[in-house]
Amino acid sequence: MMKTSLTGIKPTHIPHVGNYLGAIRPALRLSETYRTAYFIADYHALTTVRDPAALRGHVHDVAATWLACGLDPDKTLFYRQSDVPEVFELSWVLACITATGQLERGVAYKDAIAKGEAPNAGVFYYPVLMAADILLFDTDVVPIGADQRQHVELARDMAARVNHLFGEGTLVLPEPLITEAPLVPGTDGTKMSKSKGNTIPLFESGKKLRKLCLSIVTGSETLEEPKKAEGTPLFEIYRQLATADESAALEAKLAAGNFGWGHAKEALYEVIERDFAPMRERFTALRADPAGLDAVLARGADQARGIARATLDRLRARTGIR
Ligand code: TRP
């Protein structure tokens, strides 16, 4: 039987090029070899987002982005977490078999405490809800960035504990699948991330996109000097979008001299403009029809709830809840 790959996308911002290369593209490729379930984790976003219109908007941004990038809802189960309230029932059972100490060791919670913040209980409980997302669907692998590894390991521990207490085979043990692309730098040369304000939004185009590309940090060699492409933020992004031949050509031009960083930035701009053009058009059309997006997600949720119900029936019987 095909293994199941499931992941959640937190709708807190419009996806950027780093999200595409590090998460979206690899997750979509998995749909060729796995049974896939991808969902929008809107209840996870609620630990931080306080603006209802923004949250709804980001759910539609994320849905339109994944569909525009090639997610086929007939092949991949695609739904909104809040449309599957069964997640909360499982999360309670998991909370009851988890030691508070394990959650106290959660990275996000620990960081917040270390910074002297007063995190809400949702931040503390976050890994339990995430484990429920995963375990409800008999997930084998969870494609995620390295920062989420601990969460998946915790979900695995919880599944093992449930099986130990209530019978082997009650829940499937998931494994993390770290998908992060080598490293996608942002315009300032450090990892592209929303919180650093160094991102290139996925469906930006024209003047704005060009300006962002021109703002990428580079060396200060003169036009004539030969330049080393390898390891520079500009080339690291370029390489992940362009073909191997194009990358080799750009590298050679830089190495030959008489080719400035400005020229290389233009080359990056062109490749982004070109690569994302068809997706950008699809995105614009999809995003203009929020009701259509909701309908796609609702169909996914219907199917998801069927699977969720089966897992809960199994669990309810074994825990003595009837
Ligand atoms: N915590 C994940 C993130 O911030 C989002 C998420 C929620 C998730 N539930 C999940 C990821 C279940 C994988 C599986 O990116």
mmCIF file of C-alpha atoms and ligand atoms in Angstrom:
data_model
loop_
_atom_site.group_PDB
_atom_site.id
_atom_site.type_symbol
_atom_site.label_atom_id
_atom_site.label_comp_id
_atom_site.label_asym_id
_atom_site.label_seq_id
_atom_site.Cartn_x
_atom_site.Cartn_y
_atom_site.Cartn_z
ATOM 1 C CA MET A 1 0.000 0.000 0.000
ATOM 2 C CA MET A 2 1.129 3.542 -0.717
ATOM 3 C CA LYS A 3 2.492 5.425 2.262
ATOM 4 C CA THR A 4 0.832 8.616 3.440
ATOM 5 C CA SER A 5 2.574 11.979 3.446
ATOM 6 C CA LEU A 6 0.824 14.753 5.347
ATOM 7 C CA THR A 7 1.788 18.299 6.142
ATOM 8 C CA GLY A 8 0.229 21.472 7.481
ATOM 9 C CA ILE A 9 0.743 24.999 6.216
ATOM 10 C CA LYS A 10 0.345 27.804 8.707
ATOM 11 C CA PRO A 11 -1.498 30.685 7.003
ATOM 12 C CA THR A 12 0.374 33.633 8.489
ATOM 13 C CA HIS A 13 1.772 35.270 5.348
ATOM 14 C CA ILE A 14 1.760 35.210 1.564
ATOM 15 C CA PRO A 15 4.184 32.452 0.537
ATOM 16 C CA HIS A 16 7.598 33.570 -0.729
ATOM 17 C CA VAL A 17 10.216 32.051 -3.012
ATOM 18 C CA GLY A 18 11.872 30.355 -0.018
ATOM 19 C CA ASN A 19 8.590 28.654 0.902
ATOM 20 C CA TYR A 20 8.197 27.499 -2.662
ATOM 21 C CA LEU A 21 11.658 25.997 -2.984
ATOM 22 C CA GLY A 22 11.857 24.685 0.580
ATOM 23 C CA ALA A 23 8.335 23.385 1.112
ATOM 24 C CA ILE A 24 5.826 23.647 -1.717
ATOM 25 C CA ARG A 25 7.857 22.186 -4.574
ATOM 26 C CA PRO A 26 9.220 19.217 -2.590
ATOM 27 C CA ALA A 27 5.796 18.453 -1.082
ATOM 28 C CA LEU A 28 4.161 18.468 -4.502
ATOM 29 C CA ARG A 29 6.810 16.130 -5.853
ATOM 30 C CA LEU A 30 5.935 13.647 -3.112
ATOM 31 C CA SER A 31 2.425 13.359 -4.524
ATOM 32 C CA GLU A 32 3.889 11.139 -7.246
ATOM 33 C CA THR A 33 5.017 8.484 -4.785
ATOM 34 C CA TYR A 34 2.807 8.955 -1.711
ATOM 35 C CA ARG A 35 -0.830 9.260 -0.852
ATOM 36 C CA THR A 36 -0.769 12.948 0.115
ATOM 37 C CA ALA A 37 -2.795 15.067 2.503
ATOM 38 C CA TYR A 38 -1.979 18.778 2.760
ATOM 39 C CA PHE A 39 -3.977 21.151 4.889
ATOM 40 C CA ILE A 40 -4.117 24.767 5.973
ATOM 41 C CA ALA A 41 -3.481 24.981 9.710
ATOM 42 C CA ASP A 42 -5.666 27.986 10.512
ATOM 43 C CA TYR A 43 -6.140 27.068 14.176
ATOM 44 C CA HIS A 44 -2.363 26.988 14.591
ATOM 45 C CA ALA A 45 -2.184 30.508 13.146
ATOM 46 C CA LEU A 46 -4.591 31.629 15.858
ATOM 47 C CA THR A 47 -1.804 31.464 18.453
ATOM 48 C CA THR A 48 -0.519 34.723 16.920
ATOM 49 C CA VAL A 49 -2.945 36.211 14.365
ATOM 50 C CA ARG A 50 -5.533 38.582 15.827
ATOM 51 C CA ASP A 51 -7.009 40.066 12.670
ATOM 52 C CA PRO A 52 -9.945 37.982 11.335
ATOM 53 C CA ALA A 53 -9.878 39.468 7.837
ATOM 54 C CA ALA A 54 -6.126 38.879 7.579
ATOM 55 C CA LEU A 55 -6.486 35.266 8.715
ATOM 56 C CA ARG A 56 -9.258 34.549 6.202
ATOM 57 C CA GLY A 57 -7.226 36.297 3.513
ATOM 58 C CA HIS A 58 -4.118 34.254 4.254
ATOM 59 C CA VAL A 59 -6.100 31.009 4.097
ATOM 60 C CA HIS A 60 -7.193 31.963 0.583
ATOM 61 C CA ASP A 61 -3.660 33.098 -0.329
ATOM 62 C CA VAL A 62 -2.255 29.752 0.725
ATOM 63 C CA ALA A 63 -5.016 27.751 -0.971
ATOM 64 C CA ALA A 64 -4.619 29.679 -4.238
ATOM 65 C CA THR A 65 -0.820 29.391 -4.041
ATOM 66 C CA TRP A 66 -0.740 25.612 -3.654
ATOM 67 C CA LEU A 67 -3.344 25.086 -6.357
ATOM 68 C CA ALA A 68 -1.503 27.498 -8.674
ATOM 69 C CA CYS A 69 1.762 25.649 -8.014
ATOM 70 C CA GLY A 70 0.191 22.419 -9.204
ATOM 71 C CA LEU A 71 -1.586 20.742 -6.291
ATOM 72 C CA ASP A 72 -4.313 18.578 -7.819
ATOM 73 C CA PRO A 73 -7.195 18.277 -5.337
ATOM 74 C CA ASP A 74 -8.325 15.068 -7.038
ATOM 75 C CA LYS A 75 -5.015 13.467 -6.088
ATOM 76 C CA THR A 76 -4.098 15.255 -2.881
ATOM 77 C CA LEU A 77 -6.463 15.575 0.036
ATOM 78 C CA PHE A 78 -6.550 19.358 0.496
ATOM 79 C CA TYR A 79 -8.535 20.908 3.319
ATOM 80 C CA ARG A 80 -8.720 23.536 6.019
ATOM 81 C CA GLN A 81 -7.896 22.276 9.518
ATOM 82 C CA SER A 82 -10.857 24.076 11.110
ATOM 83 C CA ASP A 83 -13.238 22.160 8.811
ATOM 84 C CA VAL A 84 -12.155 18.942 10.549
ATOM 85 C CA PRO A 85 -13.085 19.449 14.214
ATOM 86 C CA GLU A 86 -12.274 15.773 14.896
ATOM 87 C CA VAL A 87 -8.712 17.049 15.321
ATOM 88 C CA PHE A 88 -9.689 18.522 18.678
ATOM 89 C CA GLU A 89 -11.153 15.288 19.959
ATOM 90 C CA LEU A 90 -7.927 13.461 19.231
ATOM 91 C CA SER A 91 -5.846 16.307 20.634
ATOM 92 C CA TRP A 92 -7.552 15.885 23.997
ATOM 93 C CA VAL A 93 -6.792 12.182 24.159
ATOM 94 C CA LEU A 94 -3.172 12.928 23.277
ATOM 95 C CA ALA A 95 -2.955 15.647 25.933
ATOM 96 C CA CYS A 96 -4.088 13.100 28.501
ATOM 97 C CA ILE A 97 -1.197 10.749 27.744
ATOM 98 C CA THR A 98 1.487 13.461 27.460
ATOM 99 C CA ALA A 99 3.600 14.676 30.368
ATOM 100 C CA THR A 100 3.550 18.451 30.829
ATOM 101 C CA GLY A 101 7.356 18.272 31.027
ATOM 102 C CA GLN A 102 7.463 17.191 27.390
ATOM 103 C CA LEU A 103 5.570 20.297 26.356
ATOM 104 C CA GLU A 104 7.745 22.460 28.600
ATOM 105 C CA ARG A 105 10.693 21.243 26.530
ATOM 106 C CA GLY A 106 8.973 22.370 23.301
ATOM 107 C CA VAL A 107 11.305 24.725 21.409
ATOM 108 C CA ALA A 108 8.781 27.451 20.645
ATOM 109 C CA TYR A 109 7.448 27.516 24.200
ATOM 110 C CA LYS A 110 10.917 27.357 25.770
ATOM 111 C CA ASP A 111 12.154 30.200 23.531
ATOM 112 C CA ALA A 112 9.216 32.397 24.449
ATOM 113 C CA ILE A 113 9.839 31.801 28.152
ATOM 114 C CA ALA A 114 13.576 32.408 27.744
ATOM 115 C CA LYS A 115 12.815 35.750 26.068
ATOM 116 C CA GLY A 116 10.690 36.736 29.039
ATOM 117 C CA GLU A 117 7.474 36.657 27.029
ATOM 118 C CA ALA A 118 4.205 35.440 28.503
ATOM 119 C CA PRO A 119 3.114 32.926 25.839
ATOM 120 C CA ASN A 120 -0.562 31.972 25.627
ATOM 121 C CA ALA A 121 -1.584 28.398 26.427
ATOM 122 C CA GLY A 122 -2.072 27.812 22.701
ATOM 123 C CA VAL A 123 1.694 28.115 22.262
ATOM 124 C CA PHE A 124 2.159 25.512 25.006
ATOM 125 C CA TYR A 125 -0.478 23.179 23.528
ATOM 126 C CA TYR A 126 0.630 23.722 19.921
ATOM 127 C CA PRO A 127 2.558 20.419 19.610
ATOM 128 C CA VAL A 128 -0.473 18.448 20.846
ATOM 129 C CA LEU A 129 -2.744 19.944 18.205
ATOM 130 C CA MET A 130 -0.074 19.318 15.601
ATOM 131 C CA ALA A 131 0.300 15.690 16.705
ATOM 132 C CA ALA A 132 -3.473 15.276 16.343
ATOM 133 C CA ASP A 133 -3.302 16.695 12.791
ATOM 134 C CA ILE A 134 -0.732 14.062 11.954
ATOM 135 C CA LEU A 135 -2.008 11.000 13.832
ATOM 136 C CA LEU A 136 -5.632 11.403 12.768
ATOM 137 C CA PHE A 137 -4.708 10.468 9.193
ATOM 138 C CA ASP A 138 -2.463 7.429 9.728
ATOM 139 C CA THR A 139 0.468 9.471 8.466
ATOM 140 C CA ASP A 140 3.759 7.743 7.645
ATOM 141 C CA VAL A 141 5.882 10.764 6.746
ATOM 142 C CA VAL A 142 5.621 14.460 7.462
ATOM 143 C CA PRO A 143 7.517 16.718 5.037
ATOM 144 C CA ILE A 144 8.654 19.749 7.032
ATOM 145 C CA GLY A 145 11.494 22.175 7.550
ATOM 146 C CA ALA A 146 14.132 21.321 10.144
ATOM 147 C CA ASP A 147 12.545 23.707 12.670
ATOM 148 C CA GLN A 148 9.515 21.387 12.897
ATOM 149 C CA ARG A 149 11.419 18.176 13.540
ATOM 150 C CA GLN A 150 10.849 18.177 17.287
ATOM 151 C CA HIS A 151 7.092 18.451 16.778
ATOM 152 C CA VAL A 152 6.980 15.361 14.592
ATOM 153 C CA GLU A 153 9.172 13.424 17.001
ATOM 154 C CA LEU A 154 6.790 14.333 19.786
ATOM 155 C CA ALA A 155 3.855 13.124 17.678
ATOM 156 C CA ARG A 156 5.699 9.864 17.175
ATOM 157 C CA ASP A 157 6.269 9.510 20.941
ATOM 158 C CA MET A 158 2.584 10.140 21.567
ATOM 159 C CA ALA A 159 1.549 7.509 19.015
ATOM 160 C CA ALA A 160 3.897 4.975 20.608
ATOM 161 C CA ARG A 161 2.490 5.754 24.040
ATOM 162 C CA VAL A 162 -1.103 5.394 22.859
ATOM 163 C CA ASN A 163 -0.225 2.038 21.288
ATOM 164 C CA HIS A 164 1.484 0.910 24.479
ATOM 165 C CA LEU A 165 -1.466 1.901 26.647
ATOM 166 C CA PHE A 166 -4.376 1.015 24.382
ATOM 167 C CA GLY A 167 -3.093 -1.642 22.022
ATOM 168 C CA GLU A 168 -0.593 -1.943 19.187
ATOM 169 C CA GLY A 169 -1.898 -0.712 15.869
ATOM 170 C CA THR A 170 -4.109 1.969 17.360
ATOM 171 C CA LEU A 171 -2.093 4.779 15.765
ATOM 172 C CA VAL A 172 0.528 4.858 13.009
ATOM 173 C CA LEU A 173 4.022 6.102 13.970
ATOM 174 C CA PRO A 174 4.986 9.075 11.761
ATOM 175 C CA GLU A 175 8.476 10.099 10.696
ATOM 176 C CA PRO A 176 9.802 13.555 9.825
ATOM 177 C CA LEU A 177 10.961 14.076 6.244
ATOM 178 C CA ILE A 178 13.144 17.172 6.171
ATOM 179 C CA THR A 179 12.484 18.826 2.831
ATOM 180 C CA GLU A 180 14.298 22.105 3.206
ATOM 181 C CA ALA A 181 16.151 23.009 -0.006
ATOM 182 C CA PRO A 182 19.916 23.530 0.535
ATOM 183 C CA LEU A 183 19.273 27.040 1.828
ATOM 184 C CA VAL A 184 17.290 29.774 0.202
ATOM 185 C CA PRO A 185 18.857 33.111 1.118
ATOM 186 C CA GLY A 186 16.823 36.294 1.253
ATOM 187 C CA THR A 187 17.769 39.701 -0.135
ATOM 188 C CA ASP A 188 20.073 40.373 2.840
ATOM 189 C CA GLY A 189 21.940 37.088 2.360
ATOM 190 C CA THR A 190 20.560 35.312 5.450
ATOM 191 C CA LYS A 191 17.862 32.622 5.259
ATOM 192 C CA MET A 192 14.725 33.916 3.540
ATOM 193 C CA SER A 193 12.107 34.345 6.225
ATOM 194 C CA LYS A 194 9.021 36.430 6.713
ATOM 195 C CA SER A 195 10.140 37.607 10.146
ATOM 196 C CA LYS A 196 13.348 39.073 8.710
ATOM 197 C CA GLY A 197 11.639 41.111 6.011
ATOM 198 C CA ASN A 198 14.092 39.807 3.394
ATOM 199 C CA THR A 199 11.693 37.814 1.224
ATOM 200 C CA ILE A 200 10.857 37.758 -2.448
ATOM 201 C CA PRO A 201 7.092 37.121 -2.579
ATOM 202 C CA LEU A 202 6.218 34.250 -4.871
ATOM 203 C CA PHE A 203 3.877 36.042 -7.249
ATOM 204 C CA GLU A 204 5.486 39.458 -7.380
ATOM 205 C CA SER A 205 6.301 40.647 -10.903
ATOM 206 C CA GLY A 206 7.396 43.620 -12.946
ATOM 207 C CA LYS A 207 8.954 46.652 -11.305
ATOM 208 C CA LYS A 208 8.509 45.479 -7.725
ATOM 209 C CA LEU A 209 10.129 42.140 -8.419
ATOM 210 C CA ARG A 210 12.962 43.800 -10.291
ATOM 211 C CA LYS A 211 13.576 46.176 -7.417
ATOM 212 C CA LEU A 212 13.728 43.290 -4.947
ATOM 213 C CA CYS A 213 16.197 41.424 -7.141
ATOM 214 C CA LEU A 214 18.365 44.525 -7.445
ATOM 215 C CA SER A 215 18.395 44.877 -3.657
ATOM 216 C CA ILE A 216 20.113 41.521 -3.061
ATOM 217 C CA VAL A 217 23.467 41.925 -1.323
ATOM 218 C CA THR A 218 26.539 41.131 -3.405
ATOM 219 C CA GLY A 219 30.282 41.692 -3.300
ATOM 220 C CA SER A 220 31.740 45.074 -4.219
ATOM 221 C CA GLU A 221 34.088 44.026 -7.025
ATOM 222 C CA THR A 222 34.388 46.330 -10.025
ATOM 223 C CA LEU A 223 32.696 45.466 -13.308
ATOM 224 C CA GLU A 224 35.981 44.198 -14.786
ATOM 225 C CA GLU A 225 37.011 41.910 -11.927
ATOM 226 C CA PRO A 226 36.290 38.167 -12.129
ATOM 227 C CA LYS A 227 33.708 37.053 -9.565
ATOM 228 C CA LYS A 228 33.007 33.844 -7.775
ATOM 229 C CA ALA A 229 29.329 32.856 -8.046
ATOM 230 C CA GLU A 230 29.398 29.842 -5.738
ATOM 231 C CA GLY A 231 28.172 30.619 -2.229
ATOM 232 C CA THR A 232 26.752 34.062 -3.007
ATOM 233 C CA PRO A 233 23.087 34.577 -2.059
ATOM 234 C CA LEU A 234 22.230 35.672 -5.582
ATOM 235 C CA PHE A 235 23.653 32.565 -7.191
ATOM 236 C CA GLU A 236 22.180 30.227 -4.570
ATOM 237 C CA ILE A 237 18.664 31.438 -5.430
ATOM 238 C CA TYR A 238 19.389 31.485 -9.160
ATOM 239 C CA ARG A 239 20.678 27.946 -9.160
ATOM 240 C CA GLN A 240 17.508 26.566 -7.613
ATOM 241 C CA LEU A 241 15.302 28.141 -10.266
ATOM 242 C CA ALA A 242 17.323 28.086 -13.472
ATOM 243 C CA THR A 243 18.298 25.009 -15.473
ATOM 244 C CA ALA A 244 21.728 23.461 -14.874
ATOM 245 C CA ASP A 245 22.966 24.912 -18.183
ATOM 246 C CA GLU A 246 21.775 28.396 -17.320
ATOM 247 C CA SER A 247 23.472 28.214 -13.932
ATOM 248 C CA ALA A 248 26.736 27.060 -15.463
ATOM 249 C CA ALA A 249 26.542 29.897 -17.998
ATOM 250 C CA LEU A 250 25.972 32.554 -15.346
ATOM 251 C CA GLU A 251 28.794 31.174 -13.245
ATOM 252 C CA ALA A 252 31.142 31.295 -16.260
ATOM 253 C CA LYS A 253 30.179 34.874 -17.159
ATOM 254 C CA LEU A 254 30.847 36.062 -13.621
ATOM 255 C CA ALA A 255 34.161 34.233 -13.540
ATOM 256 C CA ALA A 256 35.248 35.769 -16.879
ATOM 257 C CA GLY A 257 35.019 39.347 -15.630
ATOM 258 C CA ASN A 258 33.452 42.324 -17.410
ATOM 259 C CA PHE A 259 30.127 41.097 -16.113
ATOM 260 C CA GLY A 260 28.826 42.968 -13.086
ATOM 261 C CA TRP A 261 26.665 41.906 -10.165
ATOM 262 C CA GLY A 262 24.013 44.176 -11.662
ATOM 263 C CA HIS A 263 23.929 41.964 -14.736
ATOM 264 C CA ALA A 264 23.630 38.877 -12.579
ATOM 265 C CA LYS A 265 20.713 40.462 -10.722
ATOM 266 C CA GLU A 266 18.978 41.101 -14.034
ATOM 267 C CA ALA A 267 19.471 37.435 -14.900
ATOM 268 C CA LEU A 268 17.843 36.421 -11.622
ATOM 269 C CA TYR A 269 14.952 38.795 -12.206
ATOM 270 C CA GLU A 270 14.380 37.310 -15.641
ATOM 271 C CA VAL A 271 14.398 33.737 -14.435
ATOM 272 C CA ILE A 272 11.902 34.470 -11.643
ATOM 273 C CA GLU A 273 9.672 36.454 -13.984
ATOM 274 C CA ARG A 274 9.768 33.573 -16.472
ATOM 275 C CA ASP A 275 9.493 30.568 -14.110
ATOM 276 C CA PHE A 276 6.582 31.900 -12.141
ATOM 277 C CA ALA A 277 4.623 33.524 -14.969
ATOM 278 C CA PRO A 278 2.160 30.648 -15.571
ATOM 279 C CA MET A 279 1.672 30.073 -11.835
ATOM 280 C CA ARG A 280 1.207 33.802 -11.278
ATOM 281 C CA GLU A 281 -1.623 33.847 -13.804
ATOM 282 C CA ARG A 282 -3.315 30.845 -12.241
ATOM 283 C CA PHE A 283 -2.883 32.365 -8.789
ATOM 284 C CA THR A 284 -4.526 35.630 -9.814
ATOM 285 C CA ALA A 285 -7.522 33.822 -11.300
ATOM 286 C CA LEU A 286 -7.925 31.484 -8.308
ATOM 287 C CA ARG A 287 -7.481 34.231 -5.726
ATOM 288 C CA ALA A 288 -10.193 36.318 -7.382
ATOM 289 C CA ASP A 289 -12.715 33.581 -6.534
ATOM 290 C CA PRO A 290 -12.666 32.934 -2.761
ATOM 291 C CA ALA A 291 -15.970 31.009 -2.943
ATOM 292 C CA GLY A 292 -14.398 28.670 -5.473
ATOM 293 C CA LEU A 293 -11.429 28.116 -3.151
ATOM 294 C CA ASP A 294 -13.771 27.447 -0.230
ATOM 295 C CA ALA A 295 -15.616 24.878 -2.344
ATOM 296 C CA VAL A 296 -12.389 23.011 -3.129
ATOM 297 C CA LEU A 297 -11.436 23.006 0.563
ATOM 298 C CA ALA A 298 -14.924 21.887 1.623
ATOM 299 C CA ARG A 299 -14.771 18.883 -0.689
ATOM 300 C CA GLY A 300 -11.410 17.957 0.822
ATOM 301 C CA ALA A 301 -12.775 18.344 4.340
ATOM 302 C CA ASP A 302 -15.682 15.984 3.622
ATOM 303 C CA GLN A 303 -13.289 13.284 2.641
ATOM 304 C CA ALA A 304 -10.880 14.089 5.478
ATOM 305 C CA ARG A 305 -13.639 13.790 8.065
ATOM 306 C CA GLY A 306 -14.428 10.274 6.861
ATOM 307 C CA ILE A 307 -10.860 9.169 7.544
ATOM 308 C CA ALA A 308 -10.754 11.077 10.827
ATOM 309 C CA ARG A 309 -13.957 9.431 12.018
ATOM 310 C CA ALA A 310 -12.523 5.958 11.432
ATOM 311 C CA THR A 311 -9.408 6.740 13.494
ATOM 312 C CA LEU A 312 -11.488 8.159 16.320
ATOM 313 C CA ASP A 313 -13.863 5.179 16.351
ATOM 314 C CA ARG A 314 -10.882 2.895 16.783
ATOM 315 C CA LEU A 315 -9.482 5.052 19.551
ATOM 316 C CA ARG A 316 -12.767 5.611 21.371
ATOM 317 C CA ALA A 317 -13.426 1.895 21.573
ATOM 318 C CA ARG A 318 -9.980 1.199 22.955
ATOM 319 C CA THR A 319 -9.872 4.012 25.514
ATOM 320 C CA GLY A 320 -13.282 3.112 26.963
ATOM 321 C CA ILE A 321 -15.017 6.270 25.719
ATOM 322 C CA ARG A 322 -18.295 5.204 24.227
HETATM 323 N N1 TRP B 1 3.705 23.829 12.801
HETATM 324 C C1 TRP B 1 3.779 23.838 11.357
HETATM 325 C C2 TRP B 1 4.543 25.101 10.931
HETATM 326 O O1 TRP B 1 4.584 26.050 11.650
HETATM 327 C C3 TRP B 1 2.412 23.807 10.725
HETATM 328 C C4 TRP B 1 1.662 22.547 11.050
HETATM 329 C C5 TRP B 1 0.520 22.443 11.785
HETATM 330 C C6 TRP B 1 1.987 21.232 10.628
HETATM 331 N N2 TRP B 1 0.113 21.152 11.848
HETATM 332 C C7 TRP B 1 0.985 20.371 11.156
HETATM 333 C C8 TRP B 1 3.031 20.700 9.862
HETATM 334 C C9 TRP B 1 1.019 18.977 10.940
HETATM 335 C C10 TRP B 1 3.057 19.312 9.642
HETATM 336 C C11 TRP B 1 2.058 18.473 10.179
HETATM 337 O O2 TRP B 1 5.055 25.130 9.840
#
